[in-house]
PDB file of C-alpha atoms in Angstrom:
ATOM      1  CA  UNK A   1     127.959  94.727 158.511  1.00 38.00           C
ATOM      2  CA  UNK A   2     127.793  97.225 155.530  1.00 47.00           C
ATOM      3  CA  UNK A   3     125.393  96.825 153.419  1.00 51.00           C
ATOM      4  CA  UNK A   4     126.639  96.735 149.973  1.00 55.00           C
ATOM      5  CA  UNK A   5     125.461  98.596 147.383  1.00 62.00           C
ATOM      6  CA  UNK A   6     123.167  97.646 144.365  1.00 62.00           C
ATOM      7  CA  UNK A   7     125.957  98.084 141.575  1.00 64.00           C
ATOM      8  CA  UNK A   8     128.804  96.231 143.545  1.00 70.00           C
ATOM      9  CA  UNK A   9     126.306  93.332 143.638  1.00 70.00           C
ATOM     10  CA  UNK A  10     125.456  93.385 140.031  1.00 68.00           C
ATOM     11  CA  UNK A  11     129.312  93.585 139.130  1.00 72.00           C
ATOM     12  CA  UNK A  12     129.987  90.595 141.290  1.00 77.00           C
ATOM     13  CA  UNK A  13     127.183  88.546 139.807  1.00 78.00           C
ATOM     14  CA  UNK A  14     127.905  89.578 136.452  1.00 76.00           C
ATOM     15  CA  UNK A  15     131.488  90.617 136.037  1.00 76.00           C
ATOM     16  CA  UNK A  16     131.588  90.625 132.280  1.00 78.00           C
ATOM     17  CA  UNK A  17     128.140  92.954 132.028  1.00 72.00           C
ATOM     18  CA  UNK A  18     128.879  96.691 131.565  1.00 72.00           C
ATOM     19  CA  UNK A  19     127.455  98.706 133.671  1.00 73.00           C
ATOM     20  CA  UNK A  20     125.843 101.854 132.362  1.00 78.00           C
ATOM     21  CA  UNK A  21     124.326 105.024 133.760  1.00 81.00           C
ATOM     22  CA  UNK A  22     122.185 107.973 132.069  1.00 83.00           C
ATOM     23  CA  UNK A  23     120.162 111.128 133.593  1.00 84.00           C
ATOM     24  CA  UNK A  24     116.795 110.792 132.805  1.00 87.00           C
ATOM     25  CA  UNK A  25     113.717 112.655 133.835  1.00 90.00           C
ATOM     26  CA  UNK A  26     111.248 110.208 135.610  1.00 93.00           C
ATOM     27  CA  UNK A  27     107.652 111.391 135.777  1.00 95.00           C
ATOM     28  CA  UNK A  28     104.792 110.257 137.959  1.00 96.00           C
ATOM     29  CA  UNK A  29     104.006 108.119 134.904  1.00 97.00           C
ATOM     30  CA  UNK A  30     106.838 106.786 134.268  1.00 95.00           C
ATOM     31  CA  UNK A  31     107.531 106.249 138.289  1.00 96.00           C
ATOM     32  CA  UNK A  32     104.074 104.420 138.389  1.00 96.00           C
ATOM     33  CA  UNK A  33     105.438 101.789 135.294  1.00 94.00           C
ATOM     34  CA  UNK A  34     108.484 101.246 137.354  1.00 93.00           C
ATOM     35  CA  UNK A  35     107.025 100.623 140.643  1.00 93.00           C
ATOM     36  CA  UNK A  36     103.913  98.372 138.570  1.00 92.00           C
ATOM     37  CA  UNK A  37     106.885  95.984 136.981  1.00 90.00           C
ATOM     38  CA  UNK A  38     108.755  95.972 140.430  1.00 88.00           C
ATOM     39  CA  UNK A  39     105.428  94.752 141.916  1.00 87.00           C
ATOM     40  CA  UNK A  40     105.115  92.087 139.657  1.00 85.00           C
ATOM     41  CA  UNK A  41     108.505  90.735 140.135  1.00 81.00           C
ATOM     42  CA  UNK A  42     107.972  90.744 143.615  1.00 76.00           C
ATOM     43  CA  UNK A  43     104.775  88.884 143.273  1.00 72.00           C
ATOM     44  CA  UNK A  44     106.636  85.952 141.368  1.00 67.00           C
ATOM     45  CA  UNK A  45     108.787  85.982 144.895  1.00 60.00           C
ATOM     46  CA  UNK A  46     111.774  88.028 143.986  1.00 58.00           C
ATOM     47  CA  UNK A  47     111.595  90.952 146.798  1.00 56.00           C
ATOM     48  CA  UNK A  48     115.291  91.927 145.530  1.00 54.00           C
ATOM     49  CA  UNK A  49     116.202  92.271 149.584  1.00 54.00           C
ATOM     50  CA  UNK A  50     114.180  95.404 149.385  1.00 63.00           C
ATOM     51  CA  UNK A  51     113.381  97.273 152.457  1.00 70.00           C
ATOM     52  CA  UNK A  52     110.455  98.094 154.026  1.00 85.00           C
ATOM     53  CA  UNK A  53     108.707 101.095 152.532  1.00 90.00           C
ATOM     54  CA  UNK A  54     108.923 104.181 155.000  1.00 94.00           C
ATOM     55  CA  UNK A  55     105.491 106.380 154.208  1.00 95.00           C
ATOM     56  CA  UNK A  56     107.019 108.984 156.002  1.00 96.00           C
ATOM     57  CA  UNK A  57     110.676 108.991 154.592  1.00 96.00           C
ATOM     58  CA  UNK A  58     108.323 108.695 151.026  1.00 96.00           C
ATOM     59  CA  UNK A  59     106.676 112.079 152.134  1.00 97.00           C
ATOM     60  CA  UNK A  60     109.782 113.796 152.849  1.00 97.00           C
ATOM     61  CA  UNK A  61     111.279 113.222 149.968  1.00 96.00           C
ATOM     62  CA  UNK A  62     108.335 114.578 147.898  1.00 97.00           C
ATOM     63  CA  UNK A  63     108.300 117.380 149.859  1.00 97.00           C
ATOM     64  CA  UNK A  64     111.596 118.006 149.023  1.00 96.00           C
ATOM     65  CA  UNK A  65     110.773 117.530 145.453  1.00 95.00           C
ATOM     66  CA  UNK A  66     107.917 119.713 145.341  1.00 95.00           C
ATOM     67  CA  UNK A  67     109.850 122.820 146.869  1.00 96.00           C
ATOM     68  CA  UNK A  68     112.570 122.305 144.816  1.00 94.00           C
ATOM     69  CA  UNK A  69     115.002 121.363 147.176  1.00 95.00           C
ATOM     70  CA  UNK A  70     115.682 117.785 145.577  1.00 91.00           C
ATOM     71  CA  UNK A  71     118.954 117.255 144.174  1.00 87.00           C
ATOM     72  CA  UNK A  72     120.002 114.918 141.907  1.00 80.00           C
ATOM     73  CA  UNK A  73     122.511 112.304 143.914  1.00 80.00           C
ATOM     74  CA  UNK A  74     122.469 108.474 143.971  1.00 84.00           C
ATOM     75  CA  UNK A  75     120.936 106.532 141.198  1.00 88.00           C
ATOM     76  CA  UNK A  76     118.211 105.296 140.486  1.00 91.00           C
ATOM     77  CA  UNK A  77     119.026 101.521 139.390  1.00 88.00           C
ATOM     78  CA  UNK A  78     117.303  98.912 137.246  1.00 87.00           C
ATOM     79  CA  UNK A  79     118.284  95.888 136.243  1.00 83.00           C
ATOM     80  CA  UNK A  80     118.875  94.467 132.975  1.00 78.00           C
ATOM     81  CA  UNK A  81     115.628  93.964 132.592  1.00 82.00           C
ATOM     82  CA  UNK A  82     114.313  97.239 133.499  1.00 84.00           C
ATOM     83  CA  UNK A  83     112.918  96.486 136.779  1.00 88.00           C
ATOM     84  CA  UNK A  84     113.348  98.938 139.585  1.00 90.00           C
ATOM     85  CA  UNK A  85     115.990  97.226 142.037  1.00 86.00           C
ATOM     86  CA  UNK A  86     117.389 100.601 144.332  1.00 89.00           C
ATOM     87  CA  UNK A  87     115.404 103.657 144.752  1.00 92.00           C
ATOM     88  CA  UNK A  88     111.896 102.818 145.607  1.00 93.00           C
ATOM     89  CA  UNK A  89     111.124 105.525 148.708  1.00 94.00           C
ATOM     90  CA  UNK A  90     112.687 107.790 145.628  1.00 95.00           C
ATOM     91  CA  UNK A  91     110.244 106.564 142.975  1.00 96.00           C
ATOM     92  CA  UNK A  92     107.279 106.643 145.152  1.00 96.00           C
ATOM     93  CA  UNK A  93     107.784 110.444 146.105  1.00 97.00           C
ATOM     94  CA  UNK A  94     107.855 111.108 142.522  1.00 96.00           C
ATOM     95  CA  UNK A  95     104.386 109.339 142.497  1.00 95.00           C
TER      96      UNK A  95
END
């Protein structure tokens, strides 16, 4: 079965909600507030079907990011509330 992605699930749930996109620079700062409020949520027992965090898929991708070969391509998504809901091997590498 294909898993479906974050947006489709969001526009099912929520068909009248617009949703939006923006580029935006995320620093290790800002990457640490994003995985501290995902955290949180997941500690009140919403894991948002996440999966399993891959240290060494995390490390390739900030190697990547520290040579410069990173390119910007799928999104990093939040939910309506802000909290980090697709992109979390992503965020950590930026850690």
């Amino acid at each position: 079965m294909r898993r479906q992605s974050a947006a489709k699930k969001v526009a099912q749930l929520f068909p009248d909600t617009q949703i939006t996109s923006q580029v935006v620079a995320i620093t290790p700062k800002r990457a640490r507030t994003m995985l501290e409020r995902a955290a949180e949520v997941k500690k009140h027992g919403d894991d948002g079907n996440c999966r399993k965090l891959s240290s060494a898929r995390v490390q390739r991708y900030a190697q990547a990011m520290r040579e410069g070969r990173w390119e910007v391509g799928i999104p990093i998504m939040l939910d309506t509330d802000g909290v980090l809901v697709d992109g979390f091997h992503r965020v950590n590498a930026i850690v």
